């Protein structure tokens, strides 16, 4: 979804950001994205993001790892090439646990990291549009949408709301494919 | 937000978000100091010597070493266990202290994780060369082959392969994912033409979007939850290499917890050694404060005391068990030809950390630095005592022997120290030593300027 026009503004402090996001929400203004230098607590609730699925991805990855690890060892020692090692049973569960555990952790970690990178469209060589070089420094940027209504009256209205919340650097932006970033 | 009225603030000085960014990214844009160049030169020379000795060993064989049929595990396994132990602090700090919500970890976790990764790399070198025939090293992995053979999943040596490689990979992921926002900071901050595209590539396209942060936070928490048992498992499995054998002095059930606490103990000592130098030379004394050093010293005294109790328990059990071989192994450790190593270990690991009960010493930077070196030495000797003195005299007196390292073994050890310090110096030069975004997120509850504003 290409947004033809949107407004960019920033705040200096995270309390200010959280306070004014509440105001913007009350006035029914569309918030396209919020970009911050560090995780601001309560933002995901405020913006209505659902809880991340990454925990479930990790669980599934870990389950696959555990099944593969244990299953492979059992198959090797019971079915494919049974070896008598010190008279131990072929299926000696206690000694399969370390490898099974390591495989669980390995698969879960990789599953989560890949899920995170793919879902966030991140990875080596990703070139998203950088809205402001100070985001990673000390600016809390808000991107505000206009819901397709690009009349001067609406733009001025949104701008004045932003102004009222103490936002700085309020500028009208156009022609950036926001959808590319998410 | 609860703020303790007694504790001093974690981050000192007059700080705001911009100041944090500037302070921590400063070394990347500046010319490195003369100390950096001297350090880097010395450690890369050591690395080159080590790589030469490794190549000689791979080319000519293990005959270049002092190991013999009685003592098959000399310095190389001692060094393996030592380096792996050092590699425990990073993930302990970032995973276990994250789960316990210890805010002071944010100033030291990034560099401790980097240290972990470099230490595990150094550790991995030793078992590989020790195999003797490095080109056949892939035999340790289970892969389908024409002989129809698999690896022995009942062997702790194989568990080690899985444990160490998993630990390395998961620590690497954890470290790099945490580093992403900070690399993005460098990408936006650094004005050097050659470096900018490198950081842009390495930042994986981090934008700081609230959606990304939300996912990143849940991922970090679960990765920490996974890494916490992993930290405990790795040295447990390393200790199985010894504990599941039937050599007197090795065959004990207390090995896993004793090895894990020893690993955390030595890891924190190495973190302290590095951080005390780094905070001074890189002007980070306001981020890594005396409070941080004191907190780490508290962990040192806890783990050091566990190690001390483990030594004494071992001695007691050797006597109490009534097994003559077990008793002999411990008498031989304390009074035999390698007694000097045993007493170095005892004094460095058991006695010296007890001095940290004094608050004055705990908060003394110089004392802590000296002590951390002592602990590093002591923990090296612990592994030497376990490996060499247990092997050199066991059941059959006719096969008793002595072991002395050759110049090649010494050179390889020095070489891994060189590799470790070179990598660490490169890291502090090109990456943020302190987790910028994490320090920013605790700033309000941990900096005096902000606390005054709120109260």
XYZ file of C-alpha atoms in Angstrom:
637
model
C 0.000 0.000 0.000
C 1.725 3.125 -1.160
C 0.893 6.152 0.933
C 0.903 9.154 -1.343
C 1.306 11.661 1.455
C 2.010 11.569 5.141
C 3.295 13.830 7.887
C 6.493 13.293 9.799
C 7.127 14.787 13.222
C 9.341 14.018 16.158
C 9.476 14.335 19.929
C 12.434 14.731 22.251
C 11.323 12.482 25.082
C 9.535 9.217 25.284
C 6.957 10.443 27.847
C 6.041 13.210 25.437
C 5.723 10.673 22.662
C 3.458 8.376 24.658
C 1.314 11.281 25.853
C 0.800 12.717 22.427
C 0.134 9.371 20.803
C -2.823 9.095 23.152
C -4.055 12.498 21.966
C -3.610 11.554 18.327
C -5.538 8.351 18.869
C -8.375 10.213 20.562
C -8.659 12.586 17.612
C -8.823 9.621 15.255
C -5.599 10.415 13.457
C -3.966 7.496 11.680
C -0.519 6.587 13.021
C 1.493 4.832 10.335
C 4.573 4.132 12.383
C 6.565 5.189 15.388
C 10.342 5.033 15.263
C 12.343 5.200 18.468
C 15.981 4.878 19.551
C 15.117 2.290 22.180
C 12.075 0.194 23.063
C 9.492 2.449 24.681
C 7.280 0.480 27.016
C 3.573 0.477 26.420
C 3.886 1.501 22.791
C 2.674 -1.767 21.332
C -0.428 -1.664 23.488
C -1.065 1.948 22.554
C -0.664 1.281 18.863
C -2.767 -1.853 19.079
C -0.123 -4.344 17.994
C -0.974 -7.934 18.706
C 1.434 -9.992 20.763
C 4.256 -11.289 18.647
C 4.070 -14.859 17.405
C 7.773 -15.246 17.791
C 7.441 -17.265 20.989
C 5.323 -19.825 19.195
C 7.789 -19.981 16.313
C 10.516 -20.643 18.863
C 8.481 -23.388 20.474
C 7.782 -25.083 17.155
C 11.442 -24.813 16.164
C 12.509 -26.265 19.480
C 10.018 -29.119 19.192
C 11.305 -29.964 15.728
C 14.883 -29.824 17.015
C 14.093 -32.112 19.931
C 12.258 -34.602 17.717
C 15.057 -34.605 15.130
C 17.798 -34.902 17.730
C 16.229 -37.703 19.713
C 14.745 -39.455 16.695
C 18.015 -39.468 14.814
C 20.022 -40.859 17.709
C 17.417 -43.530 18.350
C 17.285 -44.498 14.682
C 21.085 -44.725 14.437
C 21.570 -46.812 17.557
C 18.467 -48.993 17.437
C 17.787 -49.484 13.762
C 20.621 -48.512 11.464
C 23.773 -49.653 13.253
C 23.188 -51.081 16.736
C 26.472 -51.102 18.640
C 27.144 -52.732 21.962
C 28.843 -49.967 23.931
C 29.841 -51.160 27.376
C 26.765 -53.347 27.564
C 24.439 -50.377 27.584
C 20.993 -50.750 26.025
C 20.756 -49.666 22.396
C 18.103 -47.129 23.303
C 19.913 -45.449 26.189
C 17.777 -42.390 26.758
C 19.908 -40.638 29.427
C 22.909 -40.435 27.158
C 20.793 -39.085 24.302
C 19.587 -36.148 26.379
C 22.568 -33.795 25.974
C 22.470 -33.875 22.174
C 18.668 -33.628 22.176
C 18.817 -30.583 24.429
C 21.441 -28.857 22.310
C 19.453 -29.491 19.142
C 16.306 -28.094 20.791
C 18.031 -24.859 21.712
C 19.779 -24.575 18.362
C 16.625 -25.058 16.297
C 14.513 -22.785 18.504
C 17.080 -19.979 18.372
C 17.530 -20.154 14.621
C 13.782 -20.408 14.010
C 13.147 -17.300 16.071
C 15.917 -15.252 14.538
C 14.901 -16.153 11.002
C 11.248 -15.487 11.804
C 12.186 -12.107 13.245
C 14.313 -11.131 10.251
C 11.835 -12.326 7.634
C 8.804 -10.813 9.342
C 10.566 -7.477 9.797
C 11.926 -7.560 6.245
C 15.427 -7.344 7.622
C 18.590 -9.074 6.590
C 22.002 -8.505 5.066
C 21.687 -5.970 2.288
C 18.228 -4.712 3.270
C 17.934 -1.026 2.386
C 14.838 0.402 3.986
C 14.026 4.063 3.744
C 15.592 5.899 6.693
C 13.109 8.552 7.767
C 15.498 10.406 9.997
C 19.132 9.734 10.804
C 18.540 10.868 14.378
C 16.065 8.069 15.116
C 18.903 5.892 16.297
C 20.209 8.786 18.357
C 17.640 10.810 20.308
C 14.510 11.393 18.228
C 11.151 9.716 18.654
C 9.585 10.007 15.215
C 5.903 9.648 14.426
C 4.604 9.112 10.917
C 1.029 10.278 10.615
C -1.235 9.263 7.730
C -3.921 11.362 6.146
C -6.343 8.545 5.284
C -6.263 9.611 1.646
C -7.718 13.025 2.429
C -4.998 15.334 1.143
C -7.007 18.523 1.156
C -5.132 21.486 2.599
C -7.731 21.783 5.318
C -7.138 18.260 6.594
C -3.358 18.633 6.414
C -3.481 21.867 8.377
C -5.822 20.269 10.891
C -3.513 17.323 11.547
C -0.521 19.627 11.708
C -2.140 21.802 14.330
C -2.990 18.757 16.459
C 0.627 17.666 16.249
C 1.750 21.157 17.090
C -0.497 21.153 20.125
C 1.197 18.006 21.444
C 4.609 19.629 21.288
C 5.868 17.809 18.222
C 8.806 19.276 16.379
C 9.935 19.240 12.777
C 6.434 18.726 11.401
C 6.772 18.209 7.668
C 4.567 16.963 4.883
C 6.205 14.090 3.026
C 5.259 12.421 -0.190
C 6.124 9.523 -2.409
C 7.881 7.161 -0.112
C 6.839 3.588 -0.328
C 6.260 2.949 3.334
C 5.018 -0.529 2.636
C 8.507 -1.505 1.506
C 9.762 -1.200 5.058
C 7.310 -3.512 6.808
C 8.837 3.297 38.561
C 10.532 2.276 41.785
C 13.863 3.873 42.444
C 15.987 2.721 45.327
C 16.782 5.613 47.669
C 20.049 4.020 48.824
C 21.718 2.778 45.673
C 23.912 5.130 43.761
C 22.823 5.772 40.206
C 24.196 3.346 37.638
C 25.066 5.899 35.010
C 27.018 8.861 36.300
C 27.464 12.358 34.975
C 25.070 14.635 33.201
C 23.640 12.406 30.507
C 20.963 12.603 27.887
C 20.276 10.348 24.923
C 22.453 12.283 22.543
C 25.353 12.345 24.972
C 25.171 8.559 25.328
C 25.308 8.086 21.574
C 28.213 10.478 21.250
C 30.195 9.007 24.132
C 29.885 5.416 23.062
C 30.350 5.867 19.337
C 33.294 8.229 19.807
C 36.050 5.585 19.426
C 34.770 4.605 15.982
C 35.154 8.078 14.526
C 38.361 8.969 16.304
C 41.873 7.910 15.608
C 42.758 5.078 17.987
C 45.093 5.904 20.823
C 48.703 4.844 21.021
C 47.741 2.206 23.623
C 45.414 0.634 21.122
C 48.144 0.417 18.509
C 50.655 -1.035 20.955
C 48.107 -3.554 22.211
C 47.056 -4.537 18.755
C 50.623 -4.940 17.527
C 51.661 -7.086 20.459
C 48.596 -9.292 20.271
C 48.765 -9.773 16.532
C 52.434 -10.758 16.790
C 51.400 -13.311 19.418
C 48.619 -14.501 17.125
C 51.050 -14.975 14.241
C 53.422 -16.971 16.437
C 50.519 -19.119 17.569
C 49.272 -19.713 14.045
C 52.798 -20.738 13.044
C 52.955 -23.237 15.918
C 49.507 -24.563 15.032
C 50.521 -25.028 11.416
C 53.683 -26.844 12.484
C 51.618 -29.140 14.701
C 49.147 -29.873 11.947
C 51.984 -30.449 9.476
C 54.310 -32.568 11.613
C 51.896 -34.031 14.133
C 51.325 -34.197 17.865
C 54.875 -35.506 18.328
C 55.897 -31.874 18.625
C 54.066 -31.716 21.927
C 55.071 -33.011 25.339
C 52.072 -35.326 25.662
C 52.762 -39.029 25.993
C 50.797 -42.255 26.379
C 50.101 -41.644 30.055
C 49.249 -37.972 29.790
C 47.375 -37.692 26.522
C 45.637 -34.463 27.461
C 48.256 -31.857 28.218
C 48.053 -28.136 27.777
C 45.668 -28.340 24.860
C 42.724 -29.719 26.844
C 43.667 -27.492 29.794
C 43.427 -24.521 27.455
C 40.216 -25.746 25.870
C 38.481 -25.909 29.237
C 39.980 -22.599 30.342
C 38.795 -20.739 27.254
C 35.346 -22.301 27.335
C 35.093 -21.271 30.974
C 35.986 -17.698 30.107
C 33.353 -17.833 27.425
C 30.688 -18.341 30.066
C 30.498 -14.833 31.430
C 29.075 -13.129 28.358
C 25.985 -15.220 27.967
C 25.601 -15.445 31.736
C 25.537 -11.659 31.948
C 23.245 -11.105 29.023
C 20.870 -14.039 29.506
C 20.668 -14.859 33.195
C 21.023 -11.279 34.385
C 18.414 -10.219 31.825
C 15.972 -12.739 33.236
C 16.739 -11.449 36.727
C 16.237 -7.861 35.479
C 19.634 -6.691 36.668
C 19.959 -3.273 35.113
C 23.665 -2.984 35.672
C 24.236 -5.613 33.030
C 23.492 -3.120 30.241
C 26.859 -1.422 30.540
C 28.898 -4.583 30.246
C 26.804 -7.153 28.396
C 27.786 -6.292 24.848
C 31.521 -6.526 25.327
C 31.161 -9.562 27.561
C 29.226 -11.312 24.811
C 31.875 -10.381 22.270
C 34.468 -11.756 24.660
C 32.453 -14.972 24.925
C 32.418 -15.461 21.200
C 36.139 -14.847 20.827
C 36.929 -17.115 23.781
C 34.855 -19.955 22.357
C 36.650 -19.526 19.035
C 39.989 -19.873 20.831
C 38.673 -22.900 22.710
C 37.558 -24.608 19.526
C 41.087 -24.532 18.146
C 42.442 -26.957 20.758
C 40.345 -30.097 20.331
C 40.666 -29.718 16.575
C 44.471 -29.683 16.620
C 44.565 -32.246 19.379
C 42.880 -34.732 17.075
C 46.231 -34.973 15.351
C 44.805 -35.423 11.888
C 42.947 -32.207 11.288
C 41.911 -32.999 7.687
C 39.834 -35.852 9.113
C 38.213 -33.541 11.658
C 34.828 -33.853 9.998
C 34.683 -37.412 11.387
C 33.205 -35.905 14.550
C 30.015 -34.990 12.733
C 27.361 -37.625 12.067
C 27.180 -37.859 8.286
C 26.253 -40.759 6.017
C 29.376 -42.506 4.761
C 30.377 -45.578 2.785
C 31.418 -47.429 5.926
C 27.901 -47.178 7.288
C 29.303 -45.883 10.590
C 27.880 -43.205 12.809
C 29.409 -41.292 15.686
C 29.004 -42.607 19.222
C 26.120 -40.750 20.782
C 26.941 -42.304 24.150
C 30.260 -40.481 24.319
C 30.607 -37.221 26.247
C 33.284 -36.152 23.788
C 30.603 -36.129 21.117
C 28.176 -34.278 23.382
C 30.914 -31.693 23.657
C 30.958 -31.202 19.900
C 27.245 -30.469 19.963
C 27.356 -28.391 23.135
C 30.233 -26.152 22.109
C 29.048 -25.602 18.551
C 25.489 -24.875 19.690
C 26.787 -22.546 22.367
C 28.907 -20.708 19.845
C 26.102 -20.327 17.320
C 23.408 -19.320 19.795
C 25.719 -16.840 21.537
C 26.584 -15.404 18.151
C 22.907 -14.969 17.244
C 22.099 -13.447 20.611
C 25.011 -11.053 20.410
C 24.338 -10.009 16.847
C 20.616 -9.512 17.276
C 21.309 -7.268 20.257
C 23.932 -5.436 18.269
C 21.600 -4.601 15.344
C 20.116 -1.372 16.790
C 23.582 -0.202 17.795
C 25.065 -0.921 14.384
C 22.169 1.123 12.980
C 23.236 3.942 15.294
C 26.732 3.751 13.858
C 25.323 3.665 10.330
C 23.489 6.919 10.982
C 26.215 8.517 13.023
C 29.551 7.680 11.434
C 30.652 10.021 8.705
C 33.589 7.970 7.420
C 33.043 7.085 3.773
C 34.465 3.560 3.812
C 32.721 2.468 6.982
C 29.216 3.728 6.274
C 28.217 1.120 3.684
C 29.737 -1.578 5.877
C 27.541 -0.563 8.799
C 24.549 -0.237 6.501
C 25.081 -3.804 5.362
C 25.645 -5.080 8.892
C 22.639 -3.240 10.351
C 20.333 -5.537 8.354
C 18.071 -2.554 7.645
C 17.187 -1.689 11.227
C 14.864 1.339 11.305
C 13.787 1.524 14.946
C 10.140 0.929 14.130
C 7.929 0.199 17.115
C 6.831 -3.034 15.440
C 10.439 -4.172 15.164
C 11.182 -3.205 18.741
C 8.177 -5.122 19.972
C 9.267 -8.270 18.149
C 12.899 -7.717 19.049
C 12.049 -7.503 22.714
C 10.026 -10.694 22.796
C 12.706 -12.480 20.788
C 15.493 -11.306 23.120
C 13.602 -12.449 26.162
C 12.996 -15.936 24.810
C 16.517 -16.211 23.453
C 17.693 -15.334 26.953
C 15.418 -18.018 28.338
C 16.996 -20.522 25.970
C 20.535 -19.320 26.484
C 20.314 -19.505 30.275
C 20.074 -23.319 30.483
C 22.503 -23.488 27.574
C 25.177 -21.680 29.602
C 24.683 -24.172 32.398
C 24.680 -27.128 30.017
C 27.912 -26.347 28.205
C 30.307 -26.597 31.074
C 28.286 -29.439 32.573
C 28.914 -31.367 29.383
C 32.585 -30.370 29.361
C 32.782 -31.741 32.899
C 31.208 -35.021 31.691
C 34.338 -35.542 29.594
C 36.028 -36.105 32.924
C 33.236 -37.232 35.222
C 32.022 -40.151 33.095
C 35.505 -41.676 32.945
C 36.908 -43.998 35.616
C 40.075 -42.058 36.381
C 40.486 -41.301 40.096
C 40.065 -37.576 40.618
C 37.768 -37.280 37.603
C 35.017 -39.713 38.433
C 32.964 -37.469 40.709
C 29.350 -36.351 40.641
C 30.013 -32.807 41.797
C 31.809 -31.969 38.560
C 28.935 -30.306 36.638
C 27.973 -27.639 39.214
C 31.608 -27.208 40.204
C 32.668 -26.649 36.586
C 29.804 -24.264 35.860
C 30.499 -22.051 38.852
C 34.220 -22.196 38.057
C 33.430 -21.113 34.524
C 31.334 -18.149 35.628
C 34.053 -17.299 38.151
C 36.805 -17.230 35.528
C 34.568 -15.564 32.977
C 33.808 -12.652 35.273
C 37.486 -12.352 36.086
C 38.268 -11.968 32.400
C 35.415 -9.483 31.933
C 36.857 -7.440 34.789
C 40.358 -7.584 33.344
C 39.129 -6.306 30.000
C 36.592 -3.794 31.276
C 38.894 -2.134 33.774
C 41.312 -1.421 30.945
C 38.592 -0.468 28.471
C 36.735 1.948 30.749
C 39.901 3.898 31.461
C 41.370 3.980 27.964
C 38.043 4.710 26.250
C 36.649 7.275 28.695
C 33.755 5.124 29.770
C 34.193 5.486 33.521
C 30.770 7.098 33.812
C 29.116 4.074 32.212
C 31.168 1.295 33.751
C 31.341 2.646 37.256
C 32.776 1.378 40.509
C 29.264 0.080 41.228
C 29.460 -2.176 38.214
C 32.822 -3.448 39.345
C 31.431 -4.077 42.795
C 28.459 -5.993 41.392
C 30.772 -8.198 39.363
C 32.976 -8.703 42.397
C 29.960 -9.950 44.296
C 29.378 -12.585 41.638
C 33.074 -13.453 41.824
C 32.917 -14.013 45.548
C 29.752 -16.128 45.237
C 31.081 -18.358 42.482
C 34.585 -18.378 43.955
C 33.235 -19.638 47.241
C 31.300 -22.375 45.463
C 34.540 -23.395 43.769
C 36.317 -23.385 47.131
C 33.636 -25.566 48.684
C 33.880 -27.916 45.715
C 37.652 -28.326 46.228
C 37.168 -29.086 49.890
C 34.280 -31.462 49.179
C 36.464 -33.325 46.711
C 39.200 -33.675 49.297
C 36.764 -34.790 51.966
C 35.060 -37.318 49.726
C 38.386 -38.744 48.624
C 39.228 -39.431 52.253
C 35.727 -40.419 53.367
C 35.071 -42.787 50.451
C 37.890 -45.033 51.622
C 38.847 -45.806 48.028
C 42.621 -46.056 48.026
C 43.016 -44.870 44.436
C 40.826 -41.840 45.019
C 42.714 -41.019 48.223
C 46.031 -41.403 46.501
C 44.957 -39.132 43.648
C 44.258 -36.314 46.070
C 47.323 -36.848 48.261
C 49.304 -36.830 45.063
C 47.687 -33.583 43.954
C 48.459 -31.801 47.179
C 51.854 -33.352 47.991
C 53.105 -34.996 44.774
C 55.392 -33.662 42.055
C 52.714 -31.250 40.807
C 51.904 -29.889 44.262
C 53.123 -26.447 43.206
C 50.300 -26.273 40.642
C 47.773 -27.403 43.224
C 48.818 -24.736 45.711
C 48.826 -22.003 43.065
C 45.274 -23.050 42.260
C 44.249 -23.105 45.918
C 45.698 -19.731 46.780
C 44.444 -17.959 43.646
C 40.943 -19.431 43.581
C 40.037 -20.078 47.185
C 41.944 -17.617 49.319
C 42.288 -14.510 47.150
C 38.585 -13.952 46.300
C 37.720 -14.087 50.017
C 39.378 -10.689 50.354
C 36.377 -9.295 48.501
C 34.317 -9.484 51.668
C 35.834 -6.083 52.429
C 33.815 -3.351 50.778
C 36.895 -1.180 50.371
C 38.674 -3.844 48.340
C 35.537 -4.690 46.356
C 35.357 -1.078 45.237
C 39.056 -0.672 44.564
C 39.708 -0.709 40.841
C 43.391 -1.539 41.108
C 42.846 -4.329 43.610
C 40.106 -5.806 41.430
C 42.341 -5.694 38.387
C 45.172 -7.524 40.141
C 42.752 -10.005 41.640
C 41.147 -10.714 38.261
C 44.571 -11.618 36.852
C 45.177 -13.915 39.823
C 41.846 -15.631 39.216
C 42.603 -16.091 35.534
C 45.887 -17.750 36.466
C 44.285 -19.785 39.239
C 41.545 -21.095 37.000
C 44.073 -22.081 34.370
C 45.937 -24.064 37.010
C 42.708 -25.666 38.172
C 42.270 -27.217 34.739
C 45.946 -28.136 34.619
C 45.648 -29.884 37.985
C 42.519 -31.754 36.947
C 43.901 -32.834 33.583
C 47.565 -33.534 34.246
C 47.896 -34.569 37.875
C 44.970 -36.974 37.644
C 46.428 -38.671 34.604
C 50.092 -38.809 35.468
C 49.736 -41.372 38.264
C 46.799 -43.717 38.137
C 46.244 -47.421 38.873
C 49.411 -48.850 37.316
C 52.683 -47.480 38.736
C 54.656 -48.830 35.766
C 52.882 -46.369 33.482
C 53.394 -43.357 35.752
C 54.935 -40.474 33.933
C 55.603 -36.768 33.989
C 54.560 -34.110 31.540
C 56.180 -30.920 30.424
C 54.886 -28.708 27.625
C 57.134 -28.063 24.646
C 57.716 -24.682 23.076
C 55.006 -25.474 20.501
C 52.300 -25.985 23.099
C 53.293 -22.781 24.847
C 53.317 -20.927 21.535
C 49.848 -22.168 20.638
C 48.477 -21.007 23.986
C 50.147 -17.621 23.632
C 48.793 -17.530 20.106
C 45.212 -17.998 21.237
C 45.717 -15.190 23.752
C 46.934 -13.092 20.832
C 43.954 -14.018 18.668
C 41.586 -13.261 21.534
C 43.023 -9.844 22.318
C 43.381 -8.864 18.646
C 39.730 -9.684 17.992
C 38.651 -7.868 21.130
C 40.671 -4.784 20.225
C 39.156 -4.773 16.740
C 35.728 -5.065 18.314
C 36.213 -2.084 20.619
C 37.554 -0.083 17.713
C 34.745 -0.713 15.237
C 31.692 -1.586 17.307
C 30.006 -0.016 20.318
C 31.531 -1.467 23.496
C 28.378 -0.691 25.421
C 24.835 -1.542 24.373
C 23.735 1.976 23.384
C 20.008 1.361 23.100
C 19.884 -0.641 26.328
C 21.701 2.051 28.286
C 19.284 4.624 26.882
C 16.340 2.551 28.000
C 17.555 2.485 31.615
C 18.756 6.072 31.643
C 15.707 7.525 33.324
C 15.811 5.150 36.251
C 19.588 5.175 36.530
C 20.911 8.667 36.038
C 20.884 11.316 38.703
C 19.884 14.150 36.406
C 16.720 12.332 35.370
C 15.925 11.079 38.849
C 16.070 14.594 40.267
C 13.673 15.757 37.606
C 11.165 13.092 38.529
C 11.212 13.343 42.291
